[in-house]
XYZ file of C-alpha atoms in Angstrom:
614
model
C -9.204 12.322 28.248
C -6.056 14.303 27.448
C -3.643 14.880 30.653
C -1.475 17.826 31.039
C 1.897 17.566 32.256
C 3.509 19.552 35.383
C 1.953 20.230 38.720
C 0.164 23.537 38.010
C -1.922 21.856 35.414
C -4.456 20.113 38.007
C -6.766 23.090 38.394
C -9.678 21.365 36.672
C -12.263 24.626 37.836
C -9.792 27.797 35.947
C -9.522 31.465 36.893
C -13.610 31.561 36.832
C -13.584 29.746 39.754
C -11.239 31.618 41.601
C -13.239 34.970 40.923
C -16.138 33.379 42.685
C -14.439 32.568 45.484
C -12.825 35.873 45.911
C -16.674 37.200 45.672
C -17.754 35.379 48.067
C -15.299 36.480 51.049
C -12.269 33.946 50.370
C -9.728 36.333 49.028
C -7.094 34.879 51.072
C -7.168 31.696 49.807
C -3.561 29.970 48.371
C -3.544 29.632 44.577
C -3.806 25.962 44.645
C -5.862 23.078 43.123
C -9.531 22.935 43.847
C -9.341 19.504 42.806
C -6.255 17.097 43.841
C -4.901 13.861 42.094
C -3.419 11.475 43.831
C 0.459 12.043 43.209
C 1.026 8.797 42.020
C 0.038 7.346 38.593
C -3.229 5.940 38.709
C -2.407 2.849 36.500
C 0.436 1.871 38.467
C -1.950 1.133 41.570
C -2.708 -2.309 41.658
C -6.201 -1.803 43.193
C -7.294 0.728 40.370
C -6.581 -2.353 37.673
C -9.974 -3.708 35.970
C -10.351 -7.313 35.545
C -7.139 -8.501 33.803
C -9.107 -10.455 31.665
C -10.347 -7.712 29.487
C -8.898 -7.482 26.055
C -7.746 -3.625 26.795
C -6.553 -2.616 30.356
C -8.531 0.774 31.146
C -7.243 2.494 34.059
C -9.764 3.606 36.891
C -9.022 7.314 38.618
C -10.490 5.872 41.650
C -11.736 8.824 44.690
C -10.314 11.632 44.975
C -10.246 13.291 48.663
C -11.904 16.650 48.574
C -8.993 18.726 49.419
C -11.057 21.927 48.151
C -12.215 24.960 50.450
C -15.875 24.424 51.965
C -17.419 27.255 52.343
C -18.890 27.643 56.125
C -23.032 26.788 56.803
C -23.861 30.239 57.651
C -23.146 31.585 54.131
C -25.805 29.860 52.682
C -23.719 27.760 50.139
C -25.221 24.389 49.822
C -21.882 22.039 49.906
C -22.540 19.395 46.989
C -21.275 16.113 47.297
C -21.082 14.953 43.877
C -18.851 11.688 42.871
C -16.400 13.412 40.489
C -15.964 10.819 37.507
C -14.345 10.643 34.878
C -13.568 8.606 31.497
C -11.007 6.342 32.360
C -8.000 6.292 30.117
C -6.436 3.150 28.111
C -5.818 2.065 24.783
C -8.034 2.395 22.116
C -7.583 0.602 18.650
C -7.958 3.107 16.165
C -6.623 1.039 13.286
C -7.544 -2.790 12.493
C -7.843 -5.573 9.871
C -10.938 -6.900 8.978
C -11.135 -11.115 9.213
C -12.305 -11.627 6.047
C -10.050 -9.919 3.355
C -7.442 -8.118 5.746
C -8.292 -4.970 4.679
C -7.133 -2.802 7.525
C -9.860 0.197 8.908
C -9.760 3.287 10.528
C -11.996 3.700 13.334
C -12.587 7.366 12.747
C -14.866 7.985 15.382
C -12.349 7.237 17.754
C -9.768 8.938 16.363
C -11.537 11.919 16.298
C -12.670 11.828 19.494
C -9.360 11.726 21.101
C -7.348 14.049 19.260
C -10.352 16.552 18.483
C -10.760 17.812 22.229
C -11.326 21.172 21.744
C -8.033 22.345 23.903
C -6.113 19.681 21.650
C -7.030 20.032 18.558
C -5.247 22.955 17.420
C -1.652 21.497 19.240
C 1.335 20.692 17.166
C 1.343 16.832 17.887
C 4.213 14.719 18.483
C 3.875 10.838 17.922
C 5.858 8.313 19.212
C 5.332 4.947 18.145
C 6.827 1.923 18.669
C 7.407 -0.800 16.033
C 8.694 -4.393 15.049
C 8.296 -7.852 15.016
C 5.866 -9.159 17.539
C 6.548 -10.979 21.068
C 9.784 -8.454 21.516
C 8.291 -6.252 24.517
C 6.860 -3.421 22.272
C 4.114 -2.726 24.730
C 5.853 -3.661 27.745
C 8.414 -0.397 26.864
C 5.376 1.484 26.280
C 3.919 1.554 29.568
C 7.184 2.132 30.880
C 6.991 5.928 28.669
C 3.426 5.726 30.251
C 4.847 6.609 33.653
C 6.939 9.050 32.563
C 4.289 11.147 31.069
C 2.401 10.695 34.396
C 5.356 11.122 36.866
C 7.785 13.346 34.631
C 8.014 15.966 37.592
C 9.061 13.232 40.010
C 12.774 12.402 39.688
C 11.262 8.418 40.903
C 8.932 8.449 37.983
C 10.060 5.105 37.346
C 7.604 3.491 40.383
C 7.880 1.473 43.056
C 9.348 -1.492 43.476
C 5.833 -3.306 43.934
C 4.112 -1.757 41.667
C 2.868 -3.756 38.388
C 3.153 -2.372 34.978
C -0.193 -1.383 33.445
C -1.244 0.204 30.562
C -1.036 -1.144 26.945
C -1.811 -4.837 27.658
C 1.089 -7.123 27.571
C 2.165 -10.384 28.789
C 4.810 -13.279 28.341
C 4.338 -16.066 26.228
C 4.530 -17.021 22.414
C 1.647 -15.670 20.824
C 0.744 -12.153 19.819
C -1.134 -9.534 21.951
C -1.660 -6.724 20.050
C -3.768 -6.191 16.424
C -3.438 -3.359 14.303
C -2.753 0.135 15.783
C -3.700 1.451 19.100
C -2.865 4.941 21.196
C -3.338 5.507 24.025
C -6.635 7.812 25.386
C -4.925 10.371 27.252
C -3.214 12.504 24.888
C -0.370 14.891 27.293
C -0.027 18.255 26.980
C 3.704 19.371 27.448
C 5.156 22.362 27.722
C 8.273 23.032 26.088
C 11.546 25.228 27.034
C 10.213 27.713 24.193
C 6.722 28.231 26.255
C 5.226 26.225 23.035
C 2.602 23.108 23.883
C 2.628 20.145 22.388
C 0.284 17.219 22.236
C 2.365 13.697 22.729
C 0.649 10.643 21.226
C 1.529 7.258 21.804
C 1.434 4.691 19.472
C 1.589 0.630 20.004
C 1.246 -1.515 17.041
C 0.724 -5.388 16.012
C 3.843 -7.005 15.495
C 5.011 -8.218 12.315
C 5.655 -11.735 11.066
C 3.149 -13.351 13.270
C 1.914 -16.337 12.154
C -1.771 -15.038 11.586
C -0.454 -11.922 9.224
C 0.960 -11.522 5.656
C 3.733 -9.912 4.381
C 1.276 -7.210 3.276
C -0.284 -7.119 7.219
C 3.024 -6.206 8.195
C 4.309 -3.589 5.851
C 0.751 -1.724 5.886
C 0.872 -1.182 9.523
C 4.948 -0.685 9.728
C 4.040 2.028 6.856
C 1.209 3.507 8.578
C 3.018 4.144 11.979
C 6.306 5.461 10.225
C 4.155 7.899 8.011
C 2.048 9.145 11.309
C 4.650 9.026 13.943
C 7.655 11.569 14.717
C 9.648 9.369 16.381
C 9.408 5.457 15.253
C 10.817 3.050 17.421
C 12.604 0.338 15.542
C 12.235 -3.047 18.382
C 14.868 -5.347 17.944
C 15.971 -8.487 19.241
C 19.489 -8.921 20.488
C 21.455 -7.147 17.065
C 20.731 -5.542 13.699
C 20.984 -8.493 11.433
C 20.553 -8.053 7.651
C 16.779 -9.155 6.977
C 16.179 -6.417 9.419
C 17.442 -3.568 7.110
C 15.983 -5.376 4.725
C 12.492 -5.845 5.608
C 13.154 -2.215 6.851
C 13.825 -1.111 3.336
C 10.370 -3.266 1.729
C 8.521 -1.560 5.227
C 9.484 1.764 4.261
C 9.760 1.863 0.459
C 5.922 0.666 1.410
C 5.137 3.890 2.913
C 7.314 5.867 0.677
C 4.816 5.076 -1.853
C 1.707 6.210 -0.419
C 3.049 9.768 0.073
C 3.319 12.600 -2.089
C 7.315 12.874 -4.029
C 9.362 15.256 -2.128
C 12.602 16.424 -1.946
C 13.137 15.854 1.187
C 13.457 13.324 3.458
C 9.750 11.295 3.997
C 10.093 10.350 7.348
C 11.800 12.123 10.642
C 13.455 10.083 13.420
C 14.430 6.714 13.922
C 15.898 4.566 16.628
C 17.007 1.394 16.834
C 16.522 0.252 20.093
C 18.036 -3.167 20.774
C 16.828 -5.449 23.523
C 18.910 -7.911 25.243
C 22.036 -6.443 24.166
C 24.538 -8.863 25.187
C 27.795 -7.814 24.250
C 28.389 -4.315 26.691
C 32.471 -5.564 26.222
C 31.985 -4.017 22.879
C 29.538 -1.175 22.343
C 28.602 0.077 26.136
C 24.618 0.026 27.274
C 22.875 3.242 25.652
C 22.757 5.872 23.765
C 26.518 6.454 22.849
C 27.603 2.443 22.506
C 24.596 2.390 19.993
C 25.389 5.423 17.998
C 29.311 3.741 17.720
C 27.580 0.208 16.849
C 24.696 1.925 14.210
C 27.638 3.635 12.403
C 29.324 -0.048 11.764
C 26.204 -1.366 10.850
C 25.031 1.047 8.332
C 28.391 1.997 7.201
C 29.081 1.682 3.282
C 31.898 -0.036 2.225
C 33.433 -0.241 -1.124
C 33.626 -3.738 -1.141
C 30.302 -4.120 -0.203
C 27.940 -6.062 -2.379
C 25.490 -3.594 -4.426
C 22.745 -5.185 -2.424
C 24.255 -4.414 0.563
C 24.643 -1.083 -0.088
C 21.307 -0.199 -1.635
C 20.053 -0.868 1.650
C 21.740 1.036 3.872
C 21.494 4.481 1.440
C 17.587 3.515 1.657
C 17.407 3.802 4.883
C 19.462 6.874 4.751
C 17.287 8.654 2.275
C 14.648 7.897 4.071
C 14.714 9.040 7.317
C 16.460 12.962 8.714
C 17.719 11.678 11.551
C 18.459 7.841 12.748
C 20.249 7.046 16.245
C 20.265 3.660 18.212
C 19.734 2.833 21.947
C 21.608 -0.769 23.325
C 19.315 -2.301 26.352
C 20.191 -4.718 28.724
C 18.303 -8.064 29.084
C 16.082 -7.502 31.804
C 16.407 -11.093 33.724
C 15.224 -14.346 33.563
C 12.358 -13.498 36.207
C 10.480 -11.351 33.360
C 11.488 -13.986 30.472
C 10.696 -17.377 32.661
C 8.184 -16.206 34.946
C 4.732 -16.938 34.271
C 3.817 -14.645 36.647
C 5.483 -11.587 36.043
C 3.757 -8.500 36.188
C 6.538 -5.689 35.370
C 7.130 -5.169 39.061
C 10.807 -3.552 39.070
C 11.759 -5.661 42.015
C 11.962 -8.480 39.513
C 13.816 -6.040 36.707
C 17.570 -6.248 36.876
C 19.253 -2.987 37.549
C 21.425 -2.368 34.293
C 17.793 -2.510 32.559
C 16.360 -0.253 34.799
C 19.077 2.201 34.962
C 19.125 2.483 31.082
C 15.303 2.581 31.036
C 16.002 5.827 32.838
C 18.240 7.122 30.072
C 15.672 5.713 27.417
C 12.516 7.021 27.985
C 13.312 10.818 28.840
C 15.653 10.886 25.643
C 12.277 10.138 23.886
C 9.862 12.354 26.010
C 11.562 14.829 27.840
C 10.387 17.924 27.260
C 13.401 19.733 25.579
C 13.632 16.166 23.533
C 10.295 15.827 21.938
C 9.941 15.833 18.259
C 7.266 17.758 16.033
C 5.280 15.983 13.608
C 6.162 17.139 9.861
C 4.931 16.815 6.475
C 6.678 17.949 3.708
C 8.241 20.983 6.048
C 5.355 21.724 8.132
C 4.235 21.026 11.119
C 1.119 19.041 11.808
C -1.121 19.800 14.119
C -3.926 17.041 15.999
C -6.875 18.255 13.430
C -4.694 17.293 10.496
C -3.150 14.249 11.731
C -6.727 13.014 11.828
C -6.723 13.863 7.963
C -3.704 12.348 6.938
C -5.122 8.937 8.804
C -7.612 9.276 6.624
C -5.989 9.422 3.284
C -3.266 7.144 4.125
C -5.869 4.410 5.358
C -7.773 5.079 1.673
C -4.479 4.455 -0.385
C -4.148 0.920 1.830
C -7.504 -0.229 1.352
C -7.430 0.669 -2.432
C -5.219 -1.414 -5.309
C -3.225 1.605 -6.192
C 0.116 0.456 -4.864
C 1.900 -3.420 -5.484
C 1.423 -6.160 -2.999
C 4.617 -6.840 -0.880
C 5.685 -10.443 -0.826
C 7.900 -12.860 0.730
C 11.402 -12.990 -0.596
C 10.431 -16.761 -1.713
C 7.316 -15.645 -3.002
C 9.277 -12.780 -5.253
C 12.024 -15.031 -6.161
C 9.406 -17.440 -7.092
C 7.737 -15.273 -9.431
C 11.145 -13.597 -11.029
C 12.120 -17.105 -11.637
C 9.032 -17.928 -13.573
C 8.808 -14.327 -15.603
C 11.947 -14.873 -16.806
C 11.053 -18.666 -17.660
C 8.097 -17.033 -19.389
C 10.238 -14.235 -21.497
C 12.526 -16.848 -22.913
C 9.804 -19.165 -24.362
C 8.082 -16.043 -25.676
C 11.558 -15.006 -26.958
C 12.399 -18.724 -28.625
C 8.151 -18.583 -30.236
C 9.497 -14.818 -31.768
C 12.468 -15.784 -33.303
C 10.837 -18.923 -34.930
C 8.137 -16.926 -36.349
C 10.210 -14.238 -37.775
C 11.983 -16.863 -39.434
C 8.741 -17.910 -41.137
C 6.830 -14.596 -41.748
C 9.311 -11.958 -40.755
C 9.493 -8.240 -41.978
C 11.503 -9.570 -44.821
C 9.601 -12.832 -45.487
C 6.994 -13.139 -48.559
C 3.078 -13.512 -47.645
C 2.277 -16.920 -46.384
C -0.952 -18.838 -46.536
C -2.922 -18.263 -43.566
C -3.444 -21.993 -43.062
C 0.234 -22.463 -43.032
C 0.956 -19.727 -40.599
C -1.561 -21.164 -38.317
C 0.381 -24.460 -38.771
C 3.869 -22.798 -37.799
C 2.511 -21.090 -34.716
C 1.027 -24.734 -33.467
C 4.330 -26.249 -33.829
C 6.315 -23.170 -32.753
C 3.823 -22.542 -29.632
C 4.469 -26.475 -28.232
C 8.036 -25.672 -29.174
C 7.974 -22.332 -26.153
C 5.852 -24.535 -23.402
C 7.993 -27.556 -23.684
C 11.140 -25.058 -23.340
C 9.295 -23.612 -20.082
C 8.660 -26.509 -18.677
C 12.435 -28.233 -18.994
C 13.227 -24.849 -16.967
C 13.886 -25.589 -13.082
C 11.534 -23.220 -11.441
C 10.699 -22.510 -7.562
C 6.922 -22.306 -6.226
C 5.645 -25.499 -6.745
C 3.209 -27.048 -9.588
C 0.185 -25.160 -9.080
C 2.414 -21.546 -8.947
C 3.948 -22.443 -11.976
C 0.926 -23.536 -13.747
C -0.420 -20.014 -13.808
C 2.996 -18.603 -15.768
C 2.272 -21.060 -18.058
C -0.942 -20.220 -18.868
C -0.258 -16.476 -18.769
C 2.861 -17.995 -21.382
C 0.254 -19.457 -23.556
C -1.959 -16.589 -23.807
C 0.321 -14.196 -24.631
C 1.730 -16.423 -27.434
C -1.703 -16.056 -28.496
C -1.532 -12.671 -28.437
C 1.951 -12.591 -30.300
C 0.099 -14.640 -33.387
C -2.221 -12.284 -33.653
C -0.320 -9.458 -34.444
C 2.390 -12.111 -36.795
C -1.045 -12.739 -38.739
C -1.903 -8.986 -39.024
C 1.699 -8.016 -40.411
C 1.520 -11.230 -42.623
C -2.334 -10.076 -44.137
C -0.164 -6.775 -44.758
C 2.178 -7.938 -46.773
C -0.745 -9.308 -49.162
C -0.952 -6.655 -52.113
C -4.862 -7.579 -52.107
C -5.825 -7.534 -49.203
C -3.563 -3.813 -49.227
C -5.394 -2.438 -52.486
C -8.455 -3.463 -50.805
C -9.422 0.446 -49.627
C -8.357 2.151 -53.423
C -10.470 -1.275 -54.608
C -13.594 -0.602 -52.712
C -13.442 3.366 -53.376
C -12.940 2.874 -56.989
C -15.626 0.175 -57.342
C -18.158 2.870 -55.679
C -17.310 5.856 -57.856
C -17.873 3.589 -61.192
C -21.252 2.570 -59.826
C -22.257 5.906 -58.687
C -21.188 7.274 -62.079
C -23.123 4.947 -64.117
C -26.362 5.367 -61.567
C -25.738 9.173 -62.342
C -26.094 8.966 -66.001
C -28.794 6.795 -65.927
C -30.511 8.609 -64.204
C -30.239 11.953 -65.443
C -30.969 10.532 -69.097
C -34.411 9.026 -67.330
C -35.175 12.648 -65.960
C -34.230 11.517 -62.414
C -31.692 14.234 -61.689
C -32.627 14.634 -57.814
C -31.182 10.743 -58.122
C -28.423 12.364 -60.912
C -27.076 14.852 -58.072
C -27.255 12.263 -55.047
C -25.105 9.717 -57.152
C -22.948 12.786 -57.947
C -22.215 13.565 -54.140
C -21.807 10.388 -53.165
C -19.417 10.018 -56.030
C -17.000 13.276 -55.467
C -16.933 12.213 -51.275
C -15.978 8.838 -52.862
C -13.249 10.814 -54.722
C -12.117 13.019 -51.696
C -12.035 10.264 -49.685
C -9.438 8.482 -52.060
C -7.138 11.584 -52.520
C -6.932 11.536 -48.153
C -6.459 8.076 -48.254
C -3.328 7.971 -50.595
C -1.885 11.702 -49.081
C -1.961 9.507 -45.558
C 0.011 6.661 -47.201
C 2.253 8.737 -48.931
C 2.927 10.708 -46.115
C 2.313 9.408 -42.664
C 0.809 12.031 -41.712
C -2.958 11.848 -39.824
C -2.774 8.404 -39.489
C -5.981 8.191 -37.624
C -7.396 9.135 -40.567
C -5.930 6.162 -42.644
C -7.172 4.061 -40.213
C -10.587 5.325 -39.912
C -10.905 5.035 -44.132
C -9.395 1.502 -44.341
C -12.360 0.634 -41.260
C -15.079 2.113 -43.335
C -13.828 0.571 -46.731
C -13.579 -3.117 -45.390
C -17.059 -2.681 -43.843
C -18.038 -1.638 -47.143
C -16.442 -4.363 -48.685
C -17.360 -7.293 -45.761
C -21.081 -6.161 -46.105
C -22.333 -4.794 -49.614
C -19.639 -5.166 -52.274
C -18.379 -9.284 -51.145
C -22.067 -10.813 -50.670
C -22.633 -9.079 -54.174
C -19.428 -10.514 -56.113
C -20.286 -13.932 -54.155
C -23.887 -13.835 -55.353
C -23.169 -12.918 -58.783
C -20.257 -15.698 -59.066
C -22.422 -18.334 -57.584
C -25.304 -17.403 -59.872
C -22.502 -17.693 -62.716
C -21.063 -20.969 -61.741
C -24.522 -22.320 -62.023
C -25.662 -20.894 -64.867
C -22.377 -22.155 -66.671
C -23.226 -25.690 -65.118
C -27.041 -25.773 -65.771
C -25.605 -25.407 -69.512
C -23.054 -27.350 -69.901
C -25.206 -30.287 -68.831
C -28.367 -29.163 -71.000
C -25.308 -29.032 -73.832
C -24.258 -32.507 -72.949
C -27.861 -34.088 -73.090
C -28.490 -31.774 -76.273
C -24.998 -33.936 -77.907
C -25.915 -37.328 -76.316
C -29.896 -37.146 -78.040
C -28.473 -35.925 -81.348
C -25.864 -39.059 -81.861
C -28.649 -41.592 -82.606
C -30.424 -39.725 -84.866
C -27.098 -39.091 -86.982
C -26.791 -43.178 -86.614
C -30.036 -43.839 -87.950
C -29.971 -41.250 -91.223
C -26.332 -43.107 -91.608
């Protein structure tokens, strides 16, 4: 699965093999491949192409001629004819959104099985992905770095000029291609100028703002494939327009927030590289017109807007090193043409001669880039690690949803409708029951807050607002509960300010130690005095309890305390002591009733016997 770049790297049988051949009487053998590839890139051979109308393009090795030594009949060495096969490489999706909640997945098992080769997995990884919004030719570049990484040692590693493009599928047209995240099978070993090897990775994602994807879609795979990659490619269209460094920022500040705080810089390189670049008269094709034309873009004036400038020290703070590549359009043959199938004969020769400056600025092997986190250098085991907590933090509800600017500007709208009816119910309240106002009847605070609370939803709805009825109808409703929520806690400071309802804890405590006095000496005149001593405990915690209670008033100190008194007094008070007083009154009333009538029929039988003696 993984390739290995430079020509001594086909030996496929090692020094083992070589031993035994020495043994067995060729010592004067070359020191070449046992096994030979055919020079030229398997995927750019038309015939090696499976049926194009396969989702993924996998890339068939096809027969390779048996260039080996054959050791002669008389020696006794059975010549075996086996069909060498092998997996065929392509791109595998390692990261995609489920249909029903797009929730994006890892596909772990894939992952793992591509960058956990034994001879890989312990590599320093570099991973170059390629990024931005969808139907701009992100693929279509990426098979281009495809034959590099095949053909690097050939100075023509660009192809021939019949030869279609193959590898990450892409084609013309309006609608997207790819979904989610894919690499590519073959991970290439590379040997730097240092003598170090590295394992390159690369990276094709979906493109954002499709019309089957959410804002959120877009920023969790942008995020993803700037947090994995060592080199993001930013794909633009023609120039760097604002809502590009904007959604740039959201992308970013996206993935910013599913890492750990640093001091340093989060991410590592990034390049703008601009397709159909149409103004060469002012910034020149490549590398050095783009670096003049990034600095004007992302320069920061003084008499800038704030916004303006926010955006471009984002970017800055976010990423170590930024530069910008300018590429020719390349013809109306690839943008008109049906047909088109990347053959360079159909390419216009500005594009390809700066797709020869592109690609090996990217790839070359004295250009690649090290994946780091936090200062260190990742290797493939660990980048299969961080997949996996990244992908966790996205599929949890840890971090806030992106939205569309409408969609924001919608929702700041109604918020701040929202805080100035809450603000208008707050001042008529205080006005009414405020820290300086005397206790009010609960019936007429209830009143006020009905008036008052009409008062705040009429003055929300007279407020223009964006988002439609329906948006706006939730605001409301989150208005009206909260002005709920805002009586409550008017009606607890107004039951406060009631000097009964605040005497109700000393109240309850002393009504307890007068009953468990008098208990106490009635029973220990009766003789009772395991009954004496109970009513005596119960009557000094009573006691203790009311010394804590006023030392927290007085004070301020242990308010929990206080709190957890006042609790135990009003249950005291709710469930013994008020059912008592009620009972008692109500048996009162009635007595006081039964005899003022009985006093009243007493009266009206007596008058006629007066009348009578008269």
């Amino acid at each position: 699965m993984a390739k290995e770049s430079g020509p001594r790297n086909r030996n496929h049988f090692g020094s083992s093999s070589k031993s035994r051949l020495e043994d067995e009487g060729f010592k004067d053998m070359d020191d070449g491949s046992i096994c030979h590839r055919n020079p030229t890139a398997p995927f750019t051979r038309p015939e090696n192409l499976m049926n194009n109308s396969s989702n993924i393009r996998n890339i068939s090795f096809g027969t390779y001629p048996d260039d080996g030594v054959s050791p002669s009949p008389d020696e006794g060495i059975e010549e075996e004819k086996a069909p060498f096969e092998e997996e065929r490489p392509g791109p595998v999706q390692i990261v995609r959104a489920r249909e029903s909640d797009c929730i994006f997945d890892l596909d772990i098992g894939a992952l793992e099985k591509i960058l956990l080769q034994d001879h890989l997995k312990d590599l320093n990884v570099v991973v170059v992905s390629v990024a931005g919004a969808f139907r701009k030719g992100k693929s279509f570049i990426l098979d281009f770095m495809l034959r590099y990484m095949y053909n690097q040692v050939h100075d023509s590693w660009i192809g021939g000029e019949d030869e279609p493009l193959t590898g990450f599928k892409w084609r013309g047209g309006c609608e997207r291609e790819t979904t989610g995240i894919q690499v590519w099978s073959d991970v290439f070993v590379v040997e730097k100028p240092d003598g170090s090897k590295v394992a390159v990775l690369l990276v094709d994602t979906q493109g954002a703002f499709d019309s089957q994807s959410t804002i959120k879609d877009s920023a969790t795979v942008f995020a993803l494939s700037t947090m994995t990659s060592s080199v993001q490619v930013y794909n633009l269209s023609h120039n760097i327009q604002e809502d590009d460094l904007q959604h740039l920022q959201l992308f970013t500040e996206y993935g910013r927030l599913a890492m750990e705080e640093t001091d340093s810089k989060p991410f590592q390189t990034l390049m703008f590289l601009i397709r159909d670049w149409s103004s060469p008269y002012e910034y020149n094709y490549g590398l050095e017109g783009g670096r003049a034309f990034l600095l004007k873009r992302l320069e920061v004036k003084n008499n800038q807007h704030a916004e303006l400038q926010n955006v471009r020290k984002h970017i800055d703070s976010c990423f170590s090193n930024t530069s910008c590549f300018l590429l020719p359009h390349p013809g109306l043959k690839v943008s008109t043409n049906k047909d088109f199938d990347g053959r360079l004969k159909d390419i216009e020769e500005d594009f390809k001669t700066q797709l020869t400056e592109l690609v090996p600025h990217l790839l070359a092997p004295d250009r690649l880039v090290e994946k780091m986190i936090s200062g260190s250098k990742i290797t493939c085991r660990d980048l299969v690690e961080y997949f996996k907590a990244y992908i966790k933090i996205y599929q949890g509800d840890e971090l806030p949803h992106p939205k569309s600017m409408l969609q924001a500007t919608a929702e700041a709208n109604n918020l701040t409708a929202v805080a100035g009816a809450k603000d208008l119910y707050s001042r008529n309240m205080e006005r009414v029951c405020g820290g300086d106002k005397p206790y009010m009847a609960p019936a007429d605070l209830e009143h006020c807050h009905a008036a008052y609370c009409e008062d705040s939803v009429r003055y929300f709805c007279s407020i223009k607002k964006m988002g439609g009825k329906e948006f706006c109808q939730r605001y409301q409703d989150q208005l009206e509960t909260e002005l709920e929520e805002a009586y409550n806690a008017f009606s607890k400071h107004n039951e406060g300010k009631n000097i009964f309802y605040a005497a109700r804890t000393p109240a309850t405590l002393f009504v307890v130690m007068f009953f468990t006095y008098v208990v106490s000496g009635v029973t220990g005149f009766i003789g009772l005095s395991f009954f004496a001593a109970l009513a005596n405990l119960i009557l000094g915690v009573a006691l203790l309890v009311l010394c804590i209670w006023a030392y927290v008033k007085y004070s301020g100190e242990f308010r929990e305390a206080g709190m957890l008194i006042d609790q135990l007094a009003e249950v005291l008070w709710e469930q013994v002591l008020k059912p008592l007083v009620e009972n008692y009154m109500e048996d009162n009333v009635r007595q006081t009733v039964f005899n003022s009538i009985r006093a009243s029929l007493t009266e009206q039988g007596s008058r006629p016997t007066r009348l009578k003696t008269d």
